[in-house]
Tab-separated table of C-alpha atoms and ligand atoms in Angstrom:
chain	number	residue	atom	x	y	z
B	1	UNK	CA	0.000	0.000	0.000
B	2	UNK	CA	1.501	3.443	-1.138
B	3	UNK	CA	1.601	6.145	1.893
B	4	UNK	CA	3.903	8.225	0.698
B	5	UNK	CA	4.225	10.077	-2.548
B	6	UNK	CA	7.502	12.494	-3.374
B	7	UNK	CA	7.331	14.211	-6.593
B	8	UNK	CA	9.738	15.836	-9.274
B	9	UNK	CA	8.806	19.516	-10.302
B	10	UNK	CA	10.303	20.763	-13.425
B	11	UNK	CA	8.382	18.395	-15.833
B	12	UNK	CA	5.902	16.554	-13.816
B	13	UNK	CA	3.933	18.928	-11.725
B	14	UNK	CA	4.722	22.127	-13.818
B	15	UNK	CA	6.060	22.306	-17.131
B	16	UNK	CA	9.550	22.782	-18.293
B	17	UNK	CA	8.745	25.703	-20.294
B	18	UNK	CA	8.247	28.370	-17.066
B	19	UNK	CA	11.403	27.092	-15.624
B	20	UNK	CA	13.288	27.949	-18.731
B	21	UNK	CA	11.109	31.313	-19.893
B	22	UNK	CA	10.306	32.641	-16.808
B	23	UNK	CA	12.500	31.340	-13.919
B	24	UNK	CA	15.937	31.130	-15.368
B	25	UNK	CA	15.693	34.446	-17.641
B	26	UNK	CA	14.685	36.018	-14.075
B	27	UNK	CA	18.045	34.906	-11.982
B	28	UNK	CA	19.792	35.246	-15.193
B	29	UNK	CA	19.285	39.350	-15.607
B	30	UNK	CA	19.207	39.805	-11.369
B	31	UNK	CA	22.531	37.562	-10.496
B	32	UNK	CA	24.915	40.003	-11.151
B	33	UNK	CA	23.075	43.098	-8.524
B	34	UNK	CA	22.212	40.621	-6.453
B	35	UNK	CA	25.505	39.114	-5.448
B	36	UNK	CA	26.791	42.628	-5.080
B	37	UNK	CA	24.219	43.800	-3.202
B	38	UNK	CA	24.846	40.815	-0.879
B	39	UNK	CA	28.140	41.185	-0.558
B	40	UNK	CA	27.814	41.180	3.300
B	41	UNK	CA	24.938	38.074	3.604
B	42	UNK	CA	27.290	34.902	4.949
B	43	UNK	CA	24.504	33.005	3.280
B	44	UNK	CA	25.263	34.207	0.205
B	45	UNK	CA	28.594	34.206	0.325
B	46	UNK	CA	28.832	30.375	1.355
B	47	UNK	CA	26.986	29.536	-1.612
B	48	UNK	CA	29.123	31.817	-4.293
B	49	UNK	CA	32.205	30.004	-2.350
B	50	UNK	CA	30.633	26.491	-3.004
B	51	UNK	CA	30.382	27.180	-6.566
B	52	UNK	CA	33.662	28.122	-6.883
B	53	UNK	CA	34.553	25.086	-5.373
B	54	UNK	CA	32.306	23.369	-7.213
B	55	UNK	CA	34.365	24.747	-10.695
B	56	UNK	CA	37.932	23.887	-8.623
B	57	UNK	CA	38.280	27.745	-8.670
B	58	UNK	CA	40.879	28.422	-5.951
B	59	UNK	CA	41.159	32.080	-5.526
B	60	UNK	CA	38.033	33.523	-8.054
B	61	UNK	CA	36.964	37.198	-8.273
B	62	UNK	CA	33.438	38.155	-7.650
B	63	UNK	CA	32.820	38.710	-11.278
B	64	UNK	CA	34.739	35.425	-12.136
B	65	UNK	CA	32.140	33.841	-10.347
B	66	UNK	CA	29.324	35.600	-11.273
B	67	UNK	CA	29.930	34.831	-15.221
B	68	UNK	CA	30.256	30.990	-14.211
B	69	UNK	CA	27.097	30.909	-12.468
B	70	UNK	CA	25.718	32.834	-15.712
B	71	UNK	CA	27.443	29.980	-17.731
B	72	UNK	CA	25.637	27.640	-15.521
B	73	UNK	CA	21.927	28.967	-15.588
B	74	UNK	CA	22.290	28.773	-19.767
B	75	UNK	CA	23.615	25.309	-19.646
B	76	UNK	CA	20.632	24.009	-16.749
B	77	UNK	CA	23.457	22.416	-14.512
B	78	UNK	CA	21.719	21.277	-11.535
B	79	UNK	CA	24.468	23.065	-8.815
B	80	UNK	CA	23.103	22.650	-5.563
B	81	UNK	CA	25.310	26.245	-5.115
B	82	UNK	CA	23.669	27.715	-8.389
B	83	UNK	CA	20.115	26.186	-7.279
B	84	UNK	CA	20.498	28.009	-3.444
B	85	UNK	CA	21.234	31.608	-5.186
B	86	UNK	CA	18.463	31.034	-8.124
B	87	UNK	CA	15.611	30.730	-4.802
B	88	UNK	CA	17.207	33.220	-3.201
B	89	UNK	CA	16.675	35.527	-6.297
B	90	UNK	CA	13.090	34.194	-7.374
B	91	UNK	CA	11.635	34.703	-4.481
B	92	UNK	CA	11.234	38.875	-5.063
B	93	UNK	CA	9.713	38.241	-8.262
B	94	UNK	CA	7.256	35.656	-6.555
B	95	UNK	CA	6.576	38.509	-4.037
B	96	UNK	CA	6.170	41.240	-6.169
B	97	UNK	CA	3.440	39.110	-8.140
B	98	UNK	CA	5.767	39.140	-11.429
B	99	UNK	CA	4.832	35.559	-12.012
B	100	UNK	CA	3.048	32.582	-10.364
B	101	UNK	CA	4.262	28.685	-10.559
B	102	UNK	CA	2.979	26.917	-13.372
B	103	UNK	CA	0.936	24.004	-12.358
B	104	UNK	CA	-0.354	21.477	-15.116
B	105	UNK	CA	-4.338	22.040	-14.245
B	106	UNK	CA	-4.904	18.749	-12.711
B	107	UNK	CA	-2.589	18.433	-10.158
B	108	UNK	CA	-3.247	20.746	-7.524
B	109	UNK	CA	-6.938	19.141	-7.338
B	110	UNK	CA	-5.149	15.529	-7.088
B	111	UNK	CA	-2.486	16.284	-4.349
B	112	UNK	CA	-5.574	17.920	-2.214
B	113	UNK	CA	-7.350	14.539	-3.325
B	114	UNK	CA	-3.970	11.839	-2.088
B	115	UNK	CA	-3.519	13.907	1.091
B	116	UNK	CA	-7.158	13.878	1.944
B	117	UNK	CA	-6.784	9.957	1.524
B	118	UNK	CA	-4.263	10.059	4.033
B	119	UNK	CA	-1.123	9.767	2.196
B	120	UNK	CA	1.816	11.789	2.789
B	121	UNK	CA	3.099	13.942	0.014
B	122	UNK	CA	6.760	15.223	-0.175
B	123	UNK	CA	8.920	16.765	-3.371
B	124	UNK	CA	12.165	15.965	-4.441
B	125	UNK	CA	13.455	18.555	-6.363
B	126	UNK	CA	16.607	19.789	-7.859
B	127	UNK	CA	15.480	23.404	-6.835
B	128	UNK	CA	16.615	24.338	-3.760
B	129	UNK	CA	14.421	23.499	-0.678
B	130	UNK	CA	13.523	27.603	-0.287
B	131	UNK	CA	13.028	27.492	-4.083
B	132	UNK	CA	10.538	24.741	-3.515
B	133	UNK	CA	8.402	26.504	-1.122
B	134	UNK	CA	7.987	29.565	-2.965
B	135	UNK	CA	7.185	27.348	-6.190
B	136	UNK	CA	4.303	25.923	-4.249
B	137	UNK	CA	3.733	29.078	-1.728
B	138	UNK	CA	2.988	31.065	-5.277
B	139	UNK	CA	1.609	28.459	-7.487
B	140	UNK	CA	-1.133	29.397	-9.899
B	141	UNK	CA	-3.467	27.210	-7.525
B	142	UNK	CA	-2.923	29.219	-4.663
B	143	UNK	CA	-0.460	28.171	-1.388
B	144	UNK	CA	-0.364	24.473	-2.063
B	145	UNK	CA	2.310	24.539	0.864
B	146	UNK	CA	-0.163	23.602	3.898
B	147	UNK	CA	-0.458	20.090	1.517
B	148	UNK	CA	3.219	18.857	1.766
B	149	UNK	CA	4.919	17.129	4.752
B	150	UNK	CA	8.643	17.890	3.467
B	151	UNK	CA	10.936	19.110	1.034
B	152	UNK	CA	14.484	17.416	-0.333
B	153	UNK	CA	16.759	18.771	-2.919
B	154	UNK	CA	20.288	18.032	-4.376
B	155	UNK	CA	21.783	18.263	-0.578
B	156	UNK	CA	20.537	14.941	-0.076
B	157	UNK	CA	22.209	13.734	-3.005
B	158	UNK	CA	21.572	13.554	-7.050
B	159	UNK	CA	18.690	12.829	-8.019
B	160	UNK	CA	20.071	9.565	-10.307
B	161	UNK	CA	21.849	8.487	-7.692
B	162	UNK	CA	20.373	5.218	-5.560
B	163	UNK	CA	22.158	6.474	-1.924
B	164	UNK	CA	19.820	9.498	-2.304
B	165	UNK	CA	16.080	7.719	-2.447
B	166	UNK	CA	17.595	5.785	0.256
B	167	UNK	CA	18.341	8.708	2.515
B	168	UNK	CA	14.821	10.224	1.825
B	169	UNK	CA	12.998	6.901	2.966
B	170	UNK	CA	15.343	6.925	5.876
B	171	UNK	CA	14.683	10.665	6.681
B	172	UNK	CA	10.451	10.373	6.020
B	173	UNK	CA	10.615	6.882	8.030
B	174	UNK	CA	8.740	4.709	5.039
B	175	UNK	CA	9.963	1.548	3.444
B	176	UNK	CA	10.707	2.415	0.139
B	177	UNK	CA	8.225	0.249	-1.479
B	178	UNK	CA	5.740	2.200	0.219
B	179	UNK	CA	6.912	5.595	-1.632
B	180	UNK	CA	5.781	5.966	-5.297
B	181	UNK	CA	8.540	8.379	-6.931
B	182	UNK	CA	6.361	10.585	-9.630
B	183	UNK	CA	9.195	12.118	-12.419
B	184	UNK	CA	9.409	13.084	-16.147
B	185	UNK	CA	13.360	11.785	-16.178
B	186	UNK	CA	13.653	7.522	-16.755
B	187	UNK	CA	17.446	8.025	-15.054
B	188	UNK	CA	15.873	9.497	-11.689
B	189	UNK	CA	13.424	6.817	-12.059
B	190	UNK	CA	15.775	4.107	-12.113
B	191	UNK	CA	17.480	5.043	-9.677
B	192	UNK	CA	14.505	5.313	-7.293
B	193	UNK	CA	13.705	1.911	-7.900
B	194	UNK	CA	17.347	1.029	-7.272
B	195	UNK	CA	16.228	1.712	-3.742
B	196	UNK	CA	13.454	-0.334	-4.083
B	197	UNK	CA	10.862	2.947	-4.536
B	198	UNK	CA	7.480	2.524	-6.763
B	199	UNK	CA	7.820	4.595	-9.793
B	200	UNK	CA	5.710	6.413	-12.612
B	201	UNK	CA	6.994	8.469	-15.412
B	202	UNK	CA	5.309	11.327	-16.148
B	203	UNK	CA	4.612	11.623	-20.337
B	204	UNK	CA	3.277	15.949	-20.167
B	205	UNK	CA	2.150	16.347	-23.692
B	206	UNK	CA	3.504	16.888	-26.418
B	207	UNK	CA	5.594	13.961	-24.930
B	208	UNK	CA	4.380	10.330	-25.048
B	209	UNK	CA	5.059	7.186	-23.160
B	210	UNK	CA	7.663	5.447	-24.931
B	211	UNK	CA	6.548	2.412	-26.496
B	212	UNK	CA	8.526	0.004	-24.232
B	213	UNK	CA	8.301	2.012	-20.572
B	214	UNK	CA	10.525	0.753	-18.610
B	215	UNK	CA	8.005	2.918	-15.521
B	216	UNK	CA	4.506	2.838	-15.455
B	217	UNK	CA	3.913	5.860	-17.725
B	218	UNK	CA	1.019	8.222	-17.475
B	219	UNK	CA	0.228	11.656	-18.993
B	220	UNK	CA	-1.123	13.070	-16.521
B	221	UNK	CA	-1.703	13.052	-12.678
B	222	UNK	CA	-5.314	12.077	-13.363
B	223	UNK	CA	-4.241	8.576	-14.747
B	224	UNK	CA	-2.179	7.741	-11.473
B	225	UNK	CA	-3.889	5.386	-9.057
B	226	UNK	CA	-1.147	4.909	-6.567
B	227	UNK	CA	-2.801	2.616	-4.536
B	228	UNK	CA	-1.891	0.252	-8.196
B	229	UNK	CA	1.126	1.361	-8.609
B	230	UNK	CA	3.304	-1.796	-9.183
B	231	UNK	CA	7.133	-1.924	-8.370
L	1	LIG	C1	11.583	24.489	-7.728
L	1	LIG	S1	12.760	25.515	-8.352
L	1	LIG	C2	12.639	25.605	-10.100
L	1	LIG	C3	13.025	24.403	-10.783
L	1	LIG	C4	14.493	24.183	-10.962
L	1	LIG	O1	15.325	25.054	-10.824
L	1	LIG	C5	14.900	22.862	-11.332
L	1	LIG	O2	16.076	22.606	-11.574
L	1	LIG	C6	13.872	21.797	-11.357
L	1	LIG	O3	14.362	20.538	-11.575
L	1	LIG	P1	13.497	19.251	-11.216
L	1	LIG	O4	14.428	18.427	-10.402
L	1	LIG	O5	12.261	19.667	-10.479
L	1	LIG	O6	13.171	18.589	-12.531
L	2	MG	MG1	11.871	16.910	-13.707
């Protein structure tokens, strides 16, 4: 019996399209103020030291780093450095109403639906763990945050990496075969059943299931019945 179920974002509750249009172009054009108008937050600065790192940058100026995390938000790399900064950034333009979370229509109506059937719902993101919150504080469907138990993102590990699914059963106390893992990406799939998690893949339109699906595959959240949801 499923009781828990952790879910991608980019993909499989919201499309990829906002991410890239609207999110990224956001951080992309503020990054460069914001770091040095937060030239005193340690918060900030632990993160733009982490990237560095992260490049095997030993002694980097500010600017060196900004136009590598720049470099990063064009090429998508899923930093857990760049991902910290992005939510730190997104979250004025959340605030000032410049743009809501996309939410495929269905899915705020089924997470209300799962929790009210008593099963626990938690995300597992590569946006930071802030970024998360404010994706679902400011969602198009209102504050969907009151509906999730907990938030994980890239500091528990990649997300096609086994160890990781592992540590989020461990840390939400659930056998994995209880968990169903919902994502739009096969590799984090496999690697969630690696740790012996239930999987579906997530086929948004224009996408379709591919014709051998190694996952269950669904198009939509509407098709899921979790409670069926075979290893
Ligand atoms: C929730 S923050 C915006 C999404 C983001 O930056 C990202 O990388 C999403 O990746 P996902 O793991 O949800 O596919
Ligand atoms: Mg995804």
């Amino acid at each position: 019996m499923i009781q828990v179920i952790l879910t991608d974002i980019e993909g499989t509750t919201s499309s990829i399209r906002f991410v890239k249009d609207v999110l990224f172009p956001y951080a992309r054009q503020r990054l460069p103020a914001f770091v040095e108008t937060h030239a005193d937050d340690a918060d900030v600065q632990h993160w733009l030291q982490e990237a560095a790192k992260e490049a095997g940058l030993v002694s980097a100026s500010q600017q060196e780093i900004i136009d590598l995390l720049i470099e990063w938000i064009d090429a998508d790399r899923k930093s857990t450095a760049l991902k910290a900064l992005q939510g730190m950034i997104w979250k004025d333009g959340y605030a000032s109403g410049e743009y809501r979370a996309h939410l495929y229509p269905e899915v705020a109506a089924r997470l209300r639906a799962w929790k009210d059937a008593g099963k626990r719902l938690y995300v597992y993101s590569s946006g930071s763990v802030p970024a998360q919150k404010l994706f679902f504080g400011y969602s198009e469907a209102g504050d969907l945050t009151p509906l999730f138990d907990g938030y994980f993102d890239t500091e528990v590990g990649g997300k096609r990496d086994v160890e990781s699914y592992r540590r989020i059963a461990a840390a939400i106390g659930a056998t994995p075969d209880t968990i169903v893992f919902l994502s739009d990406i096969v590799e984090e799939l496999d690697a969630a059943r690696a740790a012996g998690l239930r999987t579906t893949l997530l086929a948004r339109a224009p996408t379709t299931c591919p014709a051998e699906a190694a996952h269950r595959c669904v198009a939509d959240f509407d098709a899921i019945d979790v409670d069926r949801t075979t290893p």
